[in-house]
Amino acid sequence: LLCRWEKDKREVHGKPSRIFQCVQRWVLLGDWVQTEIVCSAKLKTRINVVRRMIDLASELWMRGNFQSCTSVVSALQSAAIS
């Protein structure tokens, strides 16, 4: 199956489309959240990082930044963190 919707919509006039940029940013933020948690060496440090990420998600929600909030929450629910 050809993914024509994917090939045609990634670039508009030689630049990445806005939707593709939003998805890339969403994935990048989620990867950063996971990396910060997993790279914490000690358990207490990891707990503090998870708390900060939960606070971050809450603050993003309060400010109306729902895309970033869902990215952080999704990262917290990922298999690497669970």
GROMACS .gro file of N, CA and C in nm:
model
  246
    1LEU      N    1   0.083  -0.118   0.000
    1LEU     CA    2   0.000   0.000   0.000
    1LEU      C    3   0.087   0.124   0.000
    2LEU      N    4   0.057   0.215  -0.084
    2LEU     CA    5   0.130   0.341  -0.086
    2LEU      C    6   0.067   0.440   0.010
    3CYS      N    7   0.149   0.508   0.083
    3CYS     CA    8   0.100   0.610   0.177
    3CYS      C    9   0.107   0.746   0.109
    4ARG      N   10   0.020   0.767   0.014
    4ARG     CA   11   0.023   0.892  -0.062
    4ARG      C   12   0.000   1.013   0.027
    5TRP      N   13  -0.088   1.000   0.125
    5TRP     CA   14  -0.115   1.112   0.214
    5TRP      C   15   0.010   1.155   0.288
    6GLU      N   16   0.098   1.059   0.316
    6GLU     CA   17   0.221   1.089   0.388
    6GLU      C   18   0.324   1.155   0.296
    7LYS      N   19   0.338   1.104   0.176
    7LYS     CA   20   0.438   1.158   0.083
    7LYS      C   21   0.402   1.299   0.037
    8ASP      N   22   0.277   1.320   0.002
    8ASP     CA   23   0.236   1.448  -0.055
    8ASP      C   24   0.229   1.559   0.048
    9LYS      N   25   0.199   1.529   0.172
    9LYS     CA   26   0.172   1.633   0.271
    9LYS      C   27   0.292   1.671   0.356
   10ARG      N   28   0.402   1.599   0.344
   10ARG     CA   29   0.518   1.630   0.427
   10ARG      C   30   0.582   1.762   0.389
   11GLU      N   31   0.582   1.794   0.262
   11GLU     CA   32   0.648   1.918   0.219
   11GLU      C   33   0.553   2.002   0.136
   12VAL      N   34   0.556   2.130   0.163
   12VAL     CA   35   0.480   2.227   0.084
   12VAL      C   36   0.580   2.334   0.041
   13HIS      N   37   0.598   2.347  -0.087
   13HIS     CA   38   0.693   2.444  -0.144
   13HIS      C   39   0.834   2.424  -0.087
   14GLY      N   40   0.875   2.298  -0.071
   14GLY     CA   41   1.010   2.268  -0.024
   14GLY      C   42   1.030   2.277   0.125
   15LYS      N   43   0.925   2.314   0.202
   15LYS     CA   44   0.935   2.322   0.348
   15LYS      C   45   0.843   2.218   0.410
   16PRO      N   46   0.878   2.168   0.529
   16PRO     CA   47   0.788   2.074   0.596
   16PRO      C   48   0.654   2.140   0.626
   17SER      N   49   0.545   2.063   0.611
   17SER     CA   50   0.412   2.118   0.638
   17SER      C   51   0.395   2.147   0.787
   18ARG      N   52   0.300   2.231   0.820
   18ARG     CA   53   0.275   2.269   0.959
   18ARG      C   54   0.233   2.148   1.043
   19ILE      N   55   0.150   2.063   0.987
   19ILE     CA   56   0.106   1.945   1.062
   19ILE      C   57   0.223   1.854   1.089
   20PHE      N   58   0.307   1.833   0.989
   20PHE     CA   59   0.424   1.749   1.008
   20PHE      C   60   0.518   1.808   1.113
   21GLN      N   61   0.533   1.941   1.114
   21GLN     CA   62   0.616   2.006   1.215
   21GLN      C   63   0.557   1.988   1.355
   22CYS      N   64   0.426   1.998   1.367
   22CYS     CA   65   0.361   1.978   1.498
   22CYS      C   66   0.382   1.837   1.548
   23VAL      N   67   0.369   1.740   1.459
   23VAL     CA   68   0.390   1.600   1.499
   23VAL      C   69   0.535   1.577   1.541
   24GLN      N   70   0.629   1.634   1.465
   24GLN     CA   71   0.770   1.620   1.500
   24GLN      C   72   0.798   1.680   1.638
   25ARG      N   73   0.741   1.796   1.666
   25ARG     CA   74   0.762   1.863   1.795
   25ARG      C   75   0.701   1.781   1.908
   26TRP      N   76   0.583   1.723   1.884
   26TRP     CA   77   0.514   1.640   1.983
   26TRP      C   78   0.601   1.519   2.019
   27VAL      N   79   0.656   1.454   1.918
   27VAL     CA   80   0.742   1.337   1.939
   27VAL      C   81   0.871   1.377   2.011
   28LEU      N   82   0.929   1.488   1.972
   28LEU     CA   83   1.054   1.535   2.033
   28LEU      C   84   1.034   1.563   2.182
   29LEU      N   85   0.925   1.629   2.218
   29LEU     CA   86   0.897   1.658   2.358
   29LEU      C   87   0.875   1.529   2.437
   30GLY      N   88   0.801   1.435   2.381
   30GLY     CA   89   0.779   1.307   2.447
   30GLY      C   90   0.909   1.230   2.468
   31ASP      N   91   0.994   1.232   2.368
   31ASP     CA   92   1.125   1.165   2.380
   31ASP      C   93   1.210   1.230   2.489
   32TRP      N   94   1.205   1.363   2.497
   32TRP     CA   95   1.281   1.434   2.600
   32TRP      C   96   1.232   1.396   2.740
   33VAL      N   97   1.101   1.390   2.759
   33VAL     CA   98   1.045   1.353   2.889
   33VAL      C   99   1.091   1.213   2.928
   34GLN      N  100   1.081   1.119   2.837
   34GLN     CA  101   1.123   0.982   2.865
   34GLN      C  102   1.271   0.975   2.896
   35THR      N  103   1.353   1.046   2.821
   35THR     CA  104   1.498   1.045   2.843
   35THR      C  105   1.533   1.100   2.980
   36GLU      N  106   1.470   1.210   3.019
   36GLU     CA  107   1.498   1.270   3.149
   36GLU      C  108   1.466   1.173   3.263
   37ILE      N  109   1.359   1.099   3.250
   37ILE     CA  110   1.319   1.005   3.356
   37ILE      C  111   1.410   0.883   3.357
   38VAL      N  112   1.433   0.825   3.242
   38VAL     CA  113   1.512   0.700   3.234
   38VAL      C  114   1.658   0.724   3.269
   39CYS      N  115   1.712   0.840   3.238
   39CYS     CA  116   1.853   0.867   3.262
   39CYS      C  117   1.883   0.906   3.407
   40SER      N  118   1.781   0.916   3.489
   40SER     CA  119   1.803   0.946   3.631
   40SER      C  120   1.860   0.822   3.699
   41ALA      N  121   1.976   0.838   3.763
   41ALA     CA  122   2.046   0.723   3.819
   41ALA      C  123   1.982   0.668   3.946
   42LYS      N  124   1.944   0.758   4.036
   42LYS     CA  125   1.891   0.715   4.165
   42LYS      C  126   1.739   0.717   4.165
   43LEU      N  127   1.680   0.633   4.248
   43LEU     CA  128   1.535   0.624   4.255
   43LEU      C  129   1.472   0.755   4.302
   44LYS      N  130   1.531   0.817   4.404
   44LYS     CA  131   1.476   0.943   4.455
   44LYS      C  132   1.479   1.052   4.347
   45THR      N  133   1.586   1.055   4.272
   45THR     CA  134   1.598   1.153   4.163
   45THR      C  135   1.492   1.126   4.058
   46ARG      N  136   1.472   0.999   4.024
   46ARG     CA  137   1.373   0.962   3.924
   46ARG      C  138   1.232   1.001   3.970
   47ILE      N  139   1.203   0.980   4.098
   47ILE     CA  140   1.073   1.018   4.153
   47ILE      C  141   1.053   1.169   4.141
   48ASN      N  142   1.156   1.246   4.173
   48ASN     CA  143   1.147   1.392   4.162
   48ASN      C  144   1.126   1.437   4.017
   49VAL      N  145   1.193   1.369   3.924
   49VAL     CA  146   1.177   1.405   3.783
   49VAL      C  147   1.034   1.375   3.737
   50VAL      N  148   0.980   1.261   3.779
   50VAL     CA  149   0.842   1.226   3.742
   50VAL      C  150   0.745   1.330   3.800
   51ARG      N  151   0.768   1.369   3.924
   51ARG     CA  152   0.682   1.472   3.985
   51ARG      C  153   0.689   1.603   3.907
   52ARG      N  154   0.808   1.641   3.866
   52ARG     CA  155   0.824   1.765   3.788
   52ARG      C  156   0.752   1.755   3.654
   53MET      N  157   0.758   1.638   3.592
   53MET     CA  158   0.690   1.620   3.464
   53MET      C  159   0.538   1.625   3.481
   54ILE      N  160   0.488   1.572   3.590
   54ILE     CA  161   0.345   1.580   3.619
   54ILE      C  162   0.306   1.726   3.642
   55ASP      N  163   0.389   1.798   3.717
   55ASP     CA  164   0.364   1.941   3.739
   55ASP      C  165   0.369   2.018   3.606
   56LEU      N  166   0.464   1.980   3.521
   56LEU     CA  167   0.475   2.043   3.389
   56LEU      C  168   0.348   2.021   3.307
   57ALA      N  169   0.300   1.897   3.306
   57ALA     CA  170   0.178   1.866   3.232
   57ALA      C  171   0.060   1.945   3.286
   58SER      N  172   0.051   1.957   3.417
   58SER     CA  173  -0.056   2.034   3.479
   58SER      C  174  -0.048   2.182   3.440
   59GLU      N  175   0.071   2.237   3.442
   59GLU     CA  176   0.091   2.378   3.405
   59GLU      C  177   0.058   2.401   3.257
   60LEU      N  178   0.099   2.307   3.173
   60LEU     CA  179   0.068   2.319   3.031
   60LEU      C  180  -0.082   2.316   3.008
   61TRP      N  181  -0.152   2.231   3.082
   61TRP     CA  182  -0.298   2.222   3.071
   61TRP      C  183  -0.363   2.355   3.113
   62MET      N  184  -0.315   2.410   3.225
   62MET     CA  185  -0.370   2.536   3.275
   62MET      C  186  -0.350   2.650   3.175
   63ARG      N  187  -0.239   2.648   3.104
   63ARG     CA  188  -0.208   2.755   3.008
   63ARG      C  189  -0.273   2.731   2.872
   64GLY      N  190  -0.340   2.617   2.857
   64GLY     CA  191  -0.409   2.588   2.731
   64GLY      C  192  -0.320   2.529   2.623
   65ASN      N  193  -0.202   2.481   2.660
   65ASN     CA  194  -0.111   2.420   2.563
   65ASN      C  195  -0.139   2.269   2.564
   66PHE      N  196  -0.249   2.231   2.500
   66PHE     CA  197  -0.296   2.093   2.507
   66PHE      C  198  -0.208   1.996   2.429
   67GLN      N  199  -0.148   2.041   2.322
   67GLN     CA  200  -0.061   1.954   2.243
   67GLN      C  201   0.060   1.909   2.326
   68SER      N  202   0.126   2.003   2.390
   68SER     CA  203   0.242   1.968   2.472
   68SER      C  204   0.201   1.888   2.594
   69CYS      N  205   0.085   1.920   2.651
   69CYS     CA  206   0.036   1.847   2.766
   69CYS      C  207   0.013   1.700   2.731
   70THR      N  208  -0.050   1.674   2.618
   70THR     CA  209  -0.074   1.535   2.578
   70THR      C  210   0.056   1.463   2.546
   71SER      N  211   0.155   1.536   2.496
   71SER     CA  212   0.284   1.475   2.469
   71SER      C  213   0.351   1.429   2.599
   72VAL      N  214   0.348   1.514   2.702
   72VAL     CA  215   0.408   1.480   2.831
   72VAL      C  216   0.332   1.362   2.895
   73VAL      N  217   0.201   1.368   2.894
   73VAL     CA  218   0.120   1.260   2.953
   73VAL      C  219   0.142   1.129   2.878
   74SER      N  220   0.149   1.136   2.747
   74SER     CA  221   0.175   1.017   2.667
   74SER      C  222   0.312   0.957   2.699
   75ALA      N  223   0.410   1.043   2.717
   75ALA     CA  224   0.544   0.995   2.753
   75ALA      C  225   0.543   0.927   2.891
   76LEU      N  226   0.466   0.983   2.984
   76LEU     CA  227   0.457   0.923   3.117
   76LEU      C  228   0.387   0.787   3.114
   77GLN      N  229   0.304   0.764   3.014
   77GLN     CA  230   0.231   0.639   3.001
   77GLN      C  231   0.303   0.539   2.911
   78SER      N  232   0.418   0.574   2.859
   78SER     CA  233   0.489   0.486   2.766
   78SER      C  234   0.544   0.362   2.838
   79ALA      N  235   0.576   0.261   2.760
   79ALA     CA  236   0.625   0.135   2.816
   79ALA      C  237   0.759   0.152   2.889
   80ALA      N  238   0.842   0.243   2.843
   80ALA     CA  239   0.973   0.263   2.905
   80ALA      C  240   0.960   0.321   3.046
   81ILE      N  241   0.852   0.393   3.072
   81ILE     CA  242   0.834   0.458   3.202
   81ILE      C  243   0.746   0.374   3.293
   82SER      N  244   0.645   0.310   3.239
   82SER     CA  245   0.547   0.237   3.320
   82SER      C  246   0.608   0.130   3.403
   0.00000   0.00000   0.00000
